[in-house]
PDB file of C-alpha atoms in Angstrom:
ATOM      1  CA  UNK S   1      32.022-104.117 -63.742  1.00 82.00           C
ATOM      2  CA  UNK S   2      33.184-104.397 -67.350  1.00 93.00           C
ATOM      3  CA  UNK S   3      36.277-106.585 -68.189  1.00 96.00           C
ATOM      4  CA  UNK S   4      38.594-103.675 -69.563  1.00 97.00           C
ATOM      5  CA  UNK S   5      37.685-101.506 -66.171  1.00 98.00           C
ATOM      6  CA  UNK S   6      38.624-104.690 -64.310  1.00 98.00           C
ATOM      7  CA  UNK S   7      41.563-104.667 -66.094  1.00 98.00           C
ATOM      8  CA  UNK S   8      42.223-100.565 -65.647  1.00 98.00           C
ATOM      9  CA  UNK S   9      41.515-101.027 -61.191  1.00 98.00           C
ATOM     10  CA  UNK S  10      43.957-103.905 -61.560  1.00 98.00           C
ATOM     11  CA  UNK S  11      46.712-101.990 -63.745  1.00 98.00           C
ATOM     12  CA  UNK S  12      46.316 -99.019 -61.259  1.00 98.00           C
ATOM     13  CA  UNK S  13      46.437-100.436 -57.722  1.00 98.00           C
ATOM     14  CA  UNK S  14      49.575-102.622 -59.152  1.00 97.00           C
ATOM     15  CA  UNK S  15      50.882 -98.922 -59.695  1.00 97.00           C
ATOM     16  CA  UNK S  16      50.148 -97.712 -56.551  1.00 97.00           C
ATOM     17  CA  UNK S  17      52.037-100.525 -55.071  1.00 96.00           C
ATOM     18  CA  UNK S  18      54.849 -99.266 -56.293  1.00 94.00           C
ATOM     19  CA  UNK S  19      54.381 -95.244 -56.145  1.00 95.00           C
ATOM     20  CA  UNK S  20      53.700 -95.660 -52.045  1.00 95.00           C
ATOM     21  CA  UNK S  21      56.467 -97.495 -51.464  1.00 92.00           C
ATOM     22  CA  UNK S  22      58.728 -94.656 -52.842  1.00 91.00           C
ATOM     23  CA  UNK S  23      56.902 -92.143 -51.415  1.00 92.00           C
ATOM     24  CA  UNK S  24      58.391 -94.080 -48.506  1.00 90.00           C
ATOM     25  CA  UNK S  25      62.111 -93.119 -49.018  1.00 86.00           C
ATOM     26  CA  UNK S  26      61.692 -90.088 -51.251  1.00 83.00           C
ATOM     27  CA  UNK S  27      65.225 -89.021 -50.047  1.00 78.00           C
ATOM     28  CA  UNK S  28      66.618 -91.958 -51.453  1.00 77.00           C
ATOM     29  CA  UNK S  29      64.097 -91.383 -55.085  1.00 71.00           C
ATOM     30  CA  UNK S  30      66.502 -90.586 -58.747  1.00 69.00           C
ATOM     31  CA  UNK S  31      64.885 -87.790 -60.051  1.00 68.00           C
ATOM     32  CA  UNK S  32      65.379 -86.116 -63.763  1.00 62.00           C
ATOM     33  CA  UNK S  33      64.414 -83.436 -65.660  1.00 59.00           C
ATOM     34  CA  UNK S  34      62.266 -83.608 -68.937  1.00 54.00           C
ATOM     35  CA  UNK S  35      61.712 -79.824 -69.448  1.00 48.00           C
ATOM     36  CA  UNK S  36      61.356 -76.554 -67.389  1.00 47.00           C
ATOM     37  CA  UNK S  37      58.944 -77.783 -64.082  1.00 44.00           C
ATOM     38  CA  UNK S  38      58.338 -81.430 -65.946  1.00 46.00           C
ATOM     39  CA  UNK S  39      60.280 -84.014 -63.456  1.00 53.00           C
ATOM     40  CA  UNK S  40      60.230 -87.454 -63.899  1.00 66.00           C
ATOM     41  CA  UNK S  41      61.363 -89.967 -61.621  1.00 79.00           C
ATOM     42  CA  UNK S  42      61.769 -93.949 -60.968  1.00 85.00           C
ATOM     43  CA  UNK S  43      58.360 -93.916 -59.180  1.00 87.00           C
ATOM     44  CA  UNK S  44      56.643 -92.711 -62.591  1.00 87.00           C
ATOM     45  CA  UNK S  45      58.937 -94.949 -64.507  1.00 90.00           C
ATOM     46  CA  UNK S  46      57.696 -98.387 -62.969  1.00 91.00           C
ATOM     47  CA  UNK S  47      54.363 -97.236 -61.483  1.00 94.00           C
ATOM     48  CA  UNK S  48      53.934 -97.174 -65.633  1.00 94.00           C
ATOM     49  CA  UNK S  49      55.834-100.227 -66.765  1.00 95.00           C
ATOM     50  CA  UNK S  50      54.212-102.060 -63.781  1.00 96.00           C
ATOM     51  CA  UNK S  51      50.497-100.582 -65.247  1.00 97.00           C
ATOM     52  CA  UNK S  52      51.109-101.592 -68.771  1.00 96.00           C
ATOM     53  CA  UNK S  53      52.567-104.946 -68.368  1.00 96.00           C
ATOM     54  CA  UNK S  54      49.088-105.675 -66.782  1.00 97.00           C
ATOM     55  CA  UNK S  55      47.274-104.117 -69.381  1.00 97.00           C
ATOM     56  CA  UNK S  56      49.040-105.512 -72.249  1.00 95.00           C
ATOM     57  CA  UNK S  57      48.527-109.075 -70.862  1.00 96.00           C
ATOM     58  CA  UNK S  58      44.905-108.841 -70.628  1.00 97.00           C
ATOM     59  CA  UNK S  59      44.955-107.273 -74.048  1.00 96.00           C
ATOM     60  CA  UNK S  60      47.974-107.588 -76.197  1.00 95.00           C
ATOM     61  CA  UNK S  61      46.437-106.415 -79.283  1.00 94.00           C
ATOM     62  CA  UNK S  62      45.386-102.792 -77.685  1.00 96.00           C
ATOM     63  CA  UNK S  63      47.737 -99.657 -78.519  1.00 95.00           C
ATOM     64  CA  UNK S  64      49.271 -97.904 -75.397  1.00 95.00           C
ATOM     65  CA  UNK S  65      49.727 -93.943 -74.940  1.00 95.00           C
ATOM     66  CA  UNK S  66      51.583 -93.427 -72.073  1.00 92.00           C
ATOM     67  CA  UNK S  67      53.033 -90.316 -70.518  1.00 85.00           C
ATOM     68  CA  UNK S  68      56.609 -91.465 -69.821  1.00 82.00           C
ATOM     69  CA  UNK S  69      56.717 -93.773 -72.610  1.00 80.00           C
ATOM     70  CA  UNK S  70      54.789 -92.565 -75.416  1.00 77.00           C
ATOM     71  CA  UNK S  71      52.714 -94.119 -77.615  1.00 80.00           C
ATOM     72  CA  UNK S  72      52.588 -97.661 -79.175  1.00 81.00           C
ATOM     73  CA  UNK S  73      49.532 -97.839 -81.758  1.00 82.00           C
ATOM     74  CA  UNK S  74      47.900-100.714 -82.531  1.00 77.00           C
ATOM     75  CA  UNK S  75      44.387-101.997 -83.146  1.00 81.00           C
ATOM     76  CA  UNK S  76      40.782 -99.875 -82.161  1.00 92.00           C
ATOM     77  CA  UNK S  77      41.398 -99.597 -78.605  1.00 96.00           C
ATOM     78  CA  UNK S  78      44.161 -97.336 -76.874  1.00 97.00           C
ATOM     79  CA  UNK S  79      45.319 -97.188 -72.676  1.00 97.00           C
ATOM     80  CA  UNK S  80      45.732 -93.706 -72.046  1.00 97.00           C
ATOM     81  CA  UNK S  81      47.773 -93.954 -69.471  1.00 97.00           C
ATOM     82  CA  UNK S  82      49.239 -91.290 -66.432  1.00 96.00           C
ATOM     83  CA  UNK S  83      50.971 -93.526 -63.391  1.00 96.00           C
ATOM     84  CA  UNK S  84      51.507 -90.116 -61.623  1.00 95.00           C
ATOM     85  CA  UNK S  85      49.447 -87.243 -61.599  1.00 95.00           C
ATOM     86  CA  UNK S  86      50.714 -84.803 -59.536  1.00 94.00           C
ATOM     87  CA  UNK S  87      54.707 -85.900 -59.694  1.00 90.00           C
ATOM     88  CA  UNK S  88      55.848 -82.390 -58.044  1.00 90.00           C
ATOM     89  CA  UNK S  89      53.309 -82.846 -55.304  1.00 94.00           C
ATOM     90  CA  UNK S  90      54.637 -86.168 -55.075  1.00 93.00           C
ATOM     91  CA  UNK S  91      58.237 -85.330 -54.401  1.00 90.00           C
ATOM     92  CA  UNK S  92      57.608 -83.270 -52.022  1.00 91.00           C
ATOM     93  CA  UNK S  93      55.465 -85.279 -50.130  1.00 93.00           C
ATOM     94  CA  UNK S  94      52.521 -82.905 -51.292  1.00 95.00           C
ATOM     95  CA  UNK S  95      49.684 -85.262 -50.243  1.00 96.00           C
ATOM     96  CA  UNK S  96      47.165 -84.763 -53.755  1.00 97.00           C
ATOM     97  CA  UNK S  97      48.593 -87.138 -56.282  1.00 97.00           C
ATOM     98  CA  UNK S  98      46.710 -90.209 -58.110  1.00 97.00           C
ATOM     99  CA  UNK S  99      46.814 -92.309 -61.032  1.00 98.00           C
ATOM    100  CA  UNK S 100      44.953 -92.271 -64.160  1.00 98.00           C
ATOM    101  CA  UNK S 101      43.976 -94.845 -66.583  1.00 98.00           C
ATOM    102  CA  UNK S 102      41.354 -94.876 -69.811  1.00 98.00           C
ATOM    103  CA  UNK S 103      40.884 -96.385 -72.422  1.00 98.00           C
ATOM    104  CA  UNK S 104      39.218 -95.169 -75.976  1.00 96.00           C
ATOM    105  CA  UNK S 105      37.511 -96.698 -78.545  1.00 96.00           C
ATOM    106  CA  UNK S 106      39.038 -94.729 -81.889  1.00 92.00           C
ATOM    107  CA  UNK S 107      37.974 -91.377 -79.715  1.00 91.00           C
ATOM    108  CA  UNK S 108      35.508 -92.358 -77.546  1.00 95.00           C
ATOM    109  CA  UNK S 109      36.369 -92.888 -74.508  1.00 97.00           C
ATOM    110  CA  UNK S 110      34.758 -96.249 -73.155  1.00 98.00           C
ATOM    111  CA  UNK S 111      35.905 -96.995 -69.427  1.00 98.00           C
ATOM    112  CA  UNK S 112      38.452 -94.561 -66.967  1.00 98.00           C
ATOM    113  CA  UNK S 113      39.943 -95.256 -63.470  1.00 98.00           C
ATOM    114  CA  UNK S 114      41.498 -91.870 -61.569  1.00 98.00           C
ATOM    115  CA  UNK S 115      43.291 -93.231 -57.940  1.00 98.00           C
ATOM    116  CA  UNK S 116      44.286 -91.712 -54.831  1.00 98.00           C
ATOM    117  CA  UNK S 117      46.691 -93.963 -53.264  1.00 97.00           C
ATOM    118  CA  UNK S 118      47.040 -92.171 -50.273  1.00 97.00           C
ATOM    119  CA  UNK S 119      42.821 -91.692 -49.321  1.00 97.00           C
ATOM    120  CA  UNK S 120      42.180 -95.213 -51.183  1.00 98.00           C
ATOM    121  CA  UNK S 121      39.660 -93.273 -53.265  1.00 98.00           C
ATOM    122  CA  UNK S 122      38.553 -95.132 -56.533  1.00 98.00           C
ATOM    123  CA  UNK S 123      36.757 -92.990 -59.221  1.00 98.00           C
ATOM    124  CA  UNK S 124      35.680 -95.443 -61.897  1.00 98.00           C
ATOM    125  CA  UNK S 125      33.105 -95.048 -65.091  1.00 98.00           C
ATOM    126  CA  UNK S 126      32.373 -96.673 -67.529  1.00 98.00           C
ATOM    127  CA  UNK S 127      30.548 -95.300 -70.698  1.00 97.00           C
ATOM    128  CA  UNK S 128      26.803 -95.043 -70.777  1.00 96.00           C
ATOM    129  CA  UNK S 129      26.796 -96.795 -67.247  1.00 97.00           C
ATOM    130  CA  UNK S 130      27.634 -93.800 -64.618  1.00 97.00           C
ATOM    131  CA  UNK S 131      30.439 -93.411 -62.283  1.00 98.00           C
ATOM    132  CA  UNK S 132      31.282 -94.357 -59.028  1.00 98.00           C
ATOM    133  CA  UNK S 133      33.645 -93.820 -55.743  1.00 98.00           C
ATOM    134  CA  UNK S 134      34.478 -97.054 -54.433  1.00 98.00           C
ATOM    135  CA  UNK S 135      31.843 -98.616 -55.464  1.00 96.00           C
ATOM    136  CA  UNK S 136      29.303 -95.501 -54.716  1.00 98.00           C
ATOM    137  CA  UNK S 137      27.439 -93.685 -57.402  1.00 98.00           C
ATOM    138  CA  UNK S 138      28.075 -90.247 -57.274  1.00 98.00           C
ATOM    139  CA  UNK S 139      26.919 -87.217 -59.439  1.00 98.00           C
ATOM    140  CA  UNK S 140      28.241 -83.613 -59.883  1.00 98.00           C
ATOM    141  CA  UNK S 141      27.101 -80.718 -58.100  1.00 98.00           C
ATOM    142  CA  UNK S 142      23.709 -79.027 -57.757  1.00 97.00           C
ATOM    143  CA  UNK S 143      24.945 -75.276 -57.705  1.00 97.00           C
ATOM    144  CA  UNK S 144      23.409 -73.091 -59.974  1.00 96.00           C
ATOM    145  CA  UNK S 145      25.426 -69.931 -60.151  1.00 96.00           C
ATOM    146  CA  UNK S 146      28.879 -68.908 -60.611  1.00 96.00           C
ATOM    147  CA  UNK S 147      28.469 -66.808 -57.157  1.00 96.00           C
ATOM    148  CA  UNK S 148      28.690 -69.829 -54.141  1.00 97.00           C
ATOM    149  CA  UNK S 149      30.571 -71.756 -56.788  1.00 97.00           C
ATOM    150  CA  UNK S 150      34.300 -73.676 -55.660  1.00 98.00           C
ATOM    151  CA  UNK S 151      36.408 -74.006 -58.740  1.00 98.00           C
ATOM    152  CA  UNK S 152      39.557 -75.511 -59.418  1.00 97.00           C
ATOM    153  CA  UNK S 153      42.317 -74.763 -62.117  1.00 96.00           C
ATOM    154  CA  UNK S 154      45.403 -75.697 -62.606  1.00 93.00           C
ATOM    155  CA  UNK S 155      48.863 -72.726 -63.134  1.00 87.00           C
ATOM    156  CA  UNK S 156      50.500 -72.939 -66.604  1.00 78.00           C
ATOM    157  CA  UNK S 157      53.806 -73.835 -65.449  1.00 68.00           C
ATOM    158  CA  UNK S 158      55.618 -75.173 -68.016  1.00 69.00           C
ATOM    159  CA  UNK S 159      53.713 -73.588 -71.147  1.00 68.00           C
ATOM    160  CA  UNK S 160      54.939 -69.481 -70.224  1.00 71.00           C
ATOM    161  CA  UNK S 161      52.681 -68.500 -73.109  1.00 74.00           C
ATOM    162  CA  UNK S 162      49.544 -69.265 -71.224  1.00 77.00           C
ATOM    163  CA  UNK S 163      50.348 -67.220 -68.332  1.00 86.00           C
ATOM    164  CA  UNK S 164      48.970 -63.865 -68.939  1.00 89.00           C
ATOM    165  CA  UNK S 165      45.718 -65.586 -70.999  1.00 88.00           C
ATOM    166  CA  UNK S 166      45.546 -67.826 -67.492  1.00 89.00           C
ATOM    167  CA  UNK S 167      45.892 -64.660 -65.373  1.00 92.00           C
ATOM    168  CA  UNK S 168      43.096 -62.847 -67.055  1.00 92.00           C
ATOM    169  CA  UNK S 169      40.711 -65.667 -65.962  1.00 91.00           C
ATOM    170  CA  UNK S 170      41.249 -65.814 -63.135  1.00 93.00           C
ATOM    171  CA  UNK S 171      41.133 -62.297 -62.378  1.00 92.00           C
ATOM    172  CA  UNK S 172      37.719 -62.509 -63.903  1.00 93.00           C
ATOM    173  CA  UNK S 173      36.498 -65.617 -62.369  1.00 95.00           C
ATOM    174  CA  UNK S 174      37.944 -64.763 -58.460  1.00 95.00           C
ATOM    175  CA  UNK S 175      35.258 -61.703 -57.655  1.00 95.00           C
ATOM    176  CA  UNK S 176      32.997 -63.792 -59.305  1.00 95.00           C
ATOM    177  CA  UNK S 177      32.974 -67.389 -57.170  1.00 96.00           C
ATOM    178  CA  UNK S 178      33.344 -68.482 -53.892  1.00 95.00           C
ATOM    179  CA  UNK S 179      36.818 -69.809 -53.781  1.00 96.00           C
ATOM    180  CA  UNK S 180      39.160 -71.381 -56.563  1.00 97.00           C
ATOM    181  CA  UNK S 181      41.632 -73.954 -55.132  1.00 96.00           C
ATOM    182  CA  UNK S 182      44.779 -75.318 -57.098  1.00 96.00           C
ATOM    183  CA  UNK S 183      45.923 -79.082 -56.069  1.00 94.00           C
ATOM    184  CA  UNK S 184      48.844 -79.704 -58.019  1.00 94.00           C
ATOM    185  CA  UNK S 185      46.960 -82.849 -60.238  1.00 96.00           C
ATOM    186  CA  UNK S 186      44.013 -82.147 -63.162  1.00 97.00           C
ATOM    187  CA  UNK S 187      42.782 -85.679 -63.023  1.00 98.00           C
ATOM    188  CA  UNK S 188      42.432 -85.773 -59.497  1.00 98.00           C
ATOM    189  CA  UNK S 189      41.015 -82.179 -59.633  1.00 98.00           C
ATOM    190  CA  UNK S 190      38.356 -83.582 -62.453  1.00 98.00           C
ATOM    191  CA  UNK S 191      37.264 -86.630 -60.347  1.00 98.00           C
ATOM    192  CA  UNK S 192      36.503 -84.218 -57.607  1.00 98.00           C
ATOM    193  CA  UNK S 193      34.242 -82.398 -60.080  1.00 98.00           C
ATOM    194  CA  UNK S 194      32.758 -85.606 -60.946  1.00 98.00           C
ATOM    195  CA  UNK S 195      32.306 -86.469 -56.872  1.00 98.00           C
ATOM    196  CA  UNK S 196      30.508 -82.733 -56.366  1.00 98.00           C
ATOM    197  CA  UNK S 197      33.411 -81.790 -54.231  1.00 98.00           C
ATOM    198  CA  UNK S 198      34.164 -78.931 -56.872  1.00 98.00           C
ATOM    199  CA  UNK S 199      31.753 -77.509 -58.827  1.00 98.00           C
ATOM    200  CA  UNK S 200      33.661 -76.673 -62.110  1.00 98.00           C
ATOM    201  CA  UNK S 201      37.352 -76.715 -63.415  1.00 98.00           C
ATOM    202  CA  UNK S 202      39.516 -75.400 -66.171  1.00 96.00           C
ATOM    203  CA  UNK S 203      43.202 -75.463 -67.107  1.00 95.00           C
ATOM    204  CA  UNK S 204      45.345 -74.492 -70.155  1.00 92.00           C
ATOM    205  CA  UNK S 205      48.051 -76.749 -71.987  1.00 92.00           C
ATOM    206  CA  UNK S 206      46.618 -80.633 -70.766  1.00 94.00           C
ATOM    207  CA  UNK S 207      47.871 -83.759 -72.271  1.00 94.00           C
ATOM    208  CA  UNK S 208      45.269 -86.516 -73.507  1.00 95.00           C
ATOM    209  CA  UNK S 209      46.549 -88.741 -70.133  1.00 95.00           C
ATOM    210  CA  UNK S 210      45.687 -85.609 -67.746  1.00 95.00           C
ATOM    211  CA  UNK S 211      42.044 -85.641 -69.255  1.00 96.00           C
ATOM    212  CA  UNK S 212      40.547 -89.154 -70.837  1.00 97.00           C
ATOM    213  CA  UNK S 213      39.646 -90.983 -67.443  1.00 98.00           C
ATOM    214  CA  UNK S 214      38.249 -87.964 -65.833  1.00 98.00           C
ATOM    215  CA  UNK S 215      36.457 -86.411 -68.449  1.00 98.00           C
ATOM    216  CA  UNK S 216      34.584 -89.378 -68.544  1.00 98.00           C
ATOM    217  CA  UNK S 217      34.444 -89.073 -65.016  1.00 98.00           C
ATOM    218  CA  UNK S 218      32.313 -86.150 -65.123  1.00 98.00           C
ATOM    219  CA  UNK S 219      30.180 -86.727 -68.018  1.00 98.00           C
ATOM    220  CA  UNK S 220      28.857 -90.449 -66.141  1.00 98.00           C
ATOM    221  CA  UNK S 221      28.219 -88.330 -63.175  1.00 98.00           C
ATOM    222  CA  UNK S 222      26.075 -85.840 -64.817  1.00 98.00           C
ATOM    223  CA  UNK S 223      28.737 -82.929 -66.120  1.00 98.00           C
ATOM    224  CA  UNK S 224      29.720 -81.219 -68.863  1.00 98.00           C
ATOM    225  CA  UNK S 225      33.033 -81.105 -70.658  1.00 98.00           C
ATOM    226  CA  UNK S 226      34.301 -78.654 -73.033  1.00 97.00           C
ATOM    227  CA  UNK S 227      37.061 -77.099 -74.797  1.00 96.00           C
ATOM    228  CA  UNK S 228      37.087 -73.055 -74.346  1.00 95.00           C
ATOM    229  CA  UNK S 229      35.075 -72.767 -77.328  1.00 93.00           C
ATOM    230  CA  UNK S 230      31.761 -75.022 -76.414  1.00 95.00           C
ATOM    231  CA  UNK S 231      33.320 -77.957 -78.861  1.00 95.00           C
ATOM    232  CA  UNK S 232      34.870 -80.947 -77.812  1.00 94.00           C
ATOM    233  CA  UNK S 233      38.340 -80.401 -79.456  1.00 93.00           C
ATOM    234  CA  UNK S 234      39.951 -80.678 -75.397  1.00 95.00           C
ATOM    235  CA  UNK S 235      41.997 -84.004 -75.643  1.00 94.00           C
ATOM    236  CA  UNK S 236      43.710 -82.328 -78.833  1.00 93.00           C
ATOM    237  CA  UNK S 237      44.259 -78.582 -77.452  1.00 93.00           C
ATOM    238  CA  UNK S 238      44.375 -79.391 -74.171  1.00 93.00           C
ATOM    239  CA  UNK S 239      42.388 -76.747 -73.120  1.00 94.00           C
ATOM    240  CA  UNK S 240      39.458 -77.679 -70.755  1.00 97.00           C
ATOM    241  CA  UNK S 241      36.686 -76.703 -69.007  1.00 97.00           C
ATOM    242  CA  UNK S 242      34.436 -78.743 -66.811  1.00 98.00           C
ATOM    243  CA  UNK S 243      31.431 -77.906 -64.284  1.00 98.00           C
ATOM    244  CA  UNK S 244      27.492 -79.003 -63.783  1.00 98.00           C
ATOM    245  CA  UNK S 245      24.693 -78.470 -66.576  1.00 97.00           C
ATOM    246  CA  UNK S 246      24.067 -75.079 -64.692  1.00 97.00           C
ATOM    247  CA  UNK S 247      27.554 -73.626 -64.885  1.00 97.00           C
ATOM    248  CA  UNK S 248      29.365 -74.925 -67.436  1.00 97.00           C
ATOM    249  CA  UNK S 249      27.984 -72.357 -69.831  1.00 96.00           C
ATOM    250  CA  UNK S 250      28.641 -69.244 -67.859  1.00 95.00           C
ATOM    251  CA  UNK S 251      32.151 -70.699 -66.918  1.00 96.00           C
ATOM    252  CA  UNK S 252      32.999 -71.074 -70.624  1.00 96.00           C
ATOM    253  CA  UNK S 253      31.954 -67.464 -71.992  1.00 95.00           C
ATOM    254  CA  UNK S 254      33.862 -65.780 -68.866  1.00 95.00           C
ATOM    255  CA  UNK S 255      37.220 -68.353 -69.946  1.00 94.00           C
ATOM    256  CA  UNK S 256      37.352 -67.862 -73.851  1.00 92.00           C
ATOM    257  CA  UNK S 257      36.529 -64.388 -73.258  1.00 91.00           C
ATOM    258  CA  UNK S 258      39.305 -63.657 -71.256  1.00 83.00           C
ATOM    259  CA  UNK S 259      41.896 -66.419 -72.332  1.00 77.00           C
ATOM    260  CA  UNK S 260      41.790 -64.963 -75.959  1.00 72.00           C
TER     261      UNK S 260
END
């Protein structure tokens, strides 16, 4: 295992430390409010502080962007950092929550770490060396049409303009697939992509922290990864789409058809 992913399975089971133990006593957890749906609360706040004070000691010269903290730039190399993926599902004791960590190189991304806490589930990659599930390789999926396809998304909740474009897709995509499941946490729902357990993804609106470490999930396991328009502008607009070689193609045209 490379150093810096070390570093990342460190950073993230130090965070988990602290986000089980909460989910513990959520009655007795301070909760706030950044925005409409977008709730913060102490769990986030040290699962964070506890994952960059072990990043930053390994390597003090590395910039940080963090979702509760924001960003701290410095030198080639940037933590891109979520400590809690999934915070509604969290509060409510929602079991599908995890952790993500990654790190990029300028804008490659070079090593990621998504965690369950709850399943003890490990998705790691590094670049150019595959990914893994505790210690397993694993690939994507093997499904070659849309038809027996599972897919997950994620609801615009907190972005009201990507509602209707959302509700067009999946209007389009439901007749079309076997099922399409929504969890409550992207990176968690990109791992499982990664793992084979879904066969494709997409979601509206992202943040760079929601996508880095499983994006690179997916593309070590054998995926593709897209924005809605075939590029690879999705860190930026925070649009995504994810699946096998087979799919991901038919996925897109049916999404920026419909999301336009």
């Amino acid at each position: 295992m490379h150093p810096m992913l070390h570093t990342a399975v460190r950073s993230v089971r130090e965070g988990a430390r602290i986000i089980l133990m909460y989910y513990r006593q959520l009655d007795r957890l301070e909760i706030s409010s950044k925005g409409r749906n977008d709730f913060v609360s102490q769990a986030d706040i040290e699962a964070e502080r506890a994952i960059i004070e072990v990043l930053t000691r390994a390597y003090p010269d590395h910039g940080v962007l963090a979702e509760e903290s924001g960003a701290r730039v410095a030198g080639e190399y940037t933590w891109v950092i979520d400590p809690l993926d999934g915070t509604t599902n969290f509060l409510h004791g929602f079991p599908m929550f995890c952790i993500s960590v990654a790190v990029m190189k300028g804008t490659a991304i070079e090593h990621g770490v998504v965690y369950d806490p709850l399943r003890d589930e490990m998705f790691t990659a590094s670049r150019g060396e595959g990914a893994q599930l505790n210690g397993k390789r694993i690939r994507v999926s093997k499904t070659r049409q849309l038809a027996p396809a599972l897919l997950g998304t994620g609801f615009p909740f907190r972005e009201l303009a990507h509602v209707k474009p959302w509700l067009r897709t999946f209007e389009q995509l439901l007749p079309k697939t076997t099922g399409i499941r929504r969890a409550g946490a992207a990176a968690l729902d990109l791992a499982y992509v990664a793992a084979g357990r879904l066969d494709g993804f997409w979601e509206m609106g992202l943040k760079p922290w929601d996508l880095a470490a499983g994006a690179l999930l997916i593309r070590e396991a054998g995926g593709l990864v897209a924005d809605f328009a075939g590029g690879q502008d999705y860190i930026e607009s925070g649009n995504v789409v994810a699946a096998n070689p087979f799919l991901l193609e038919d996925l897109r045209k049916i999404i920026n058809r419909s999301s336009d």
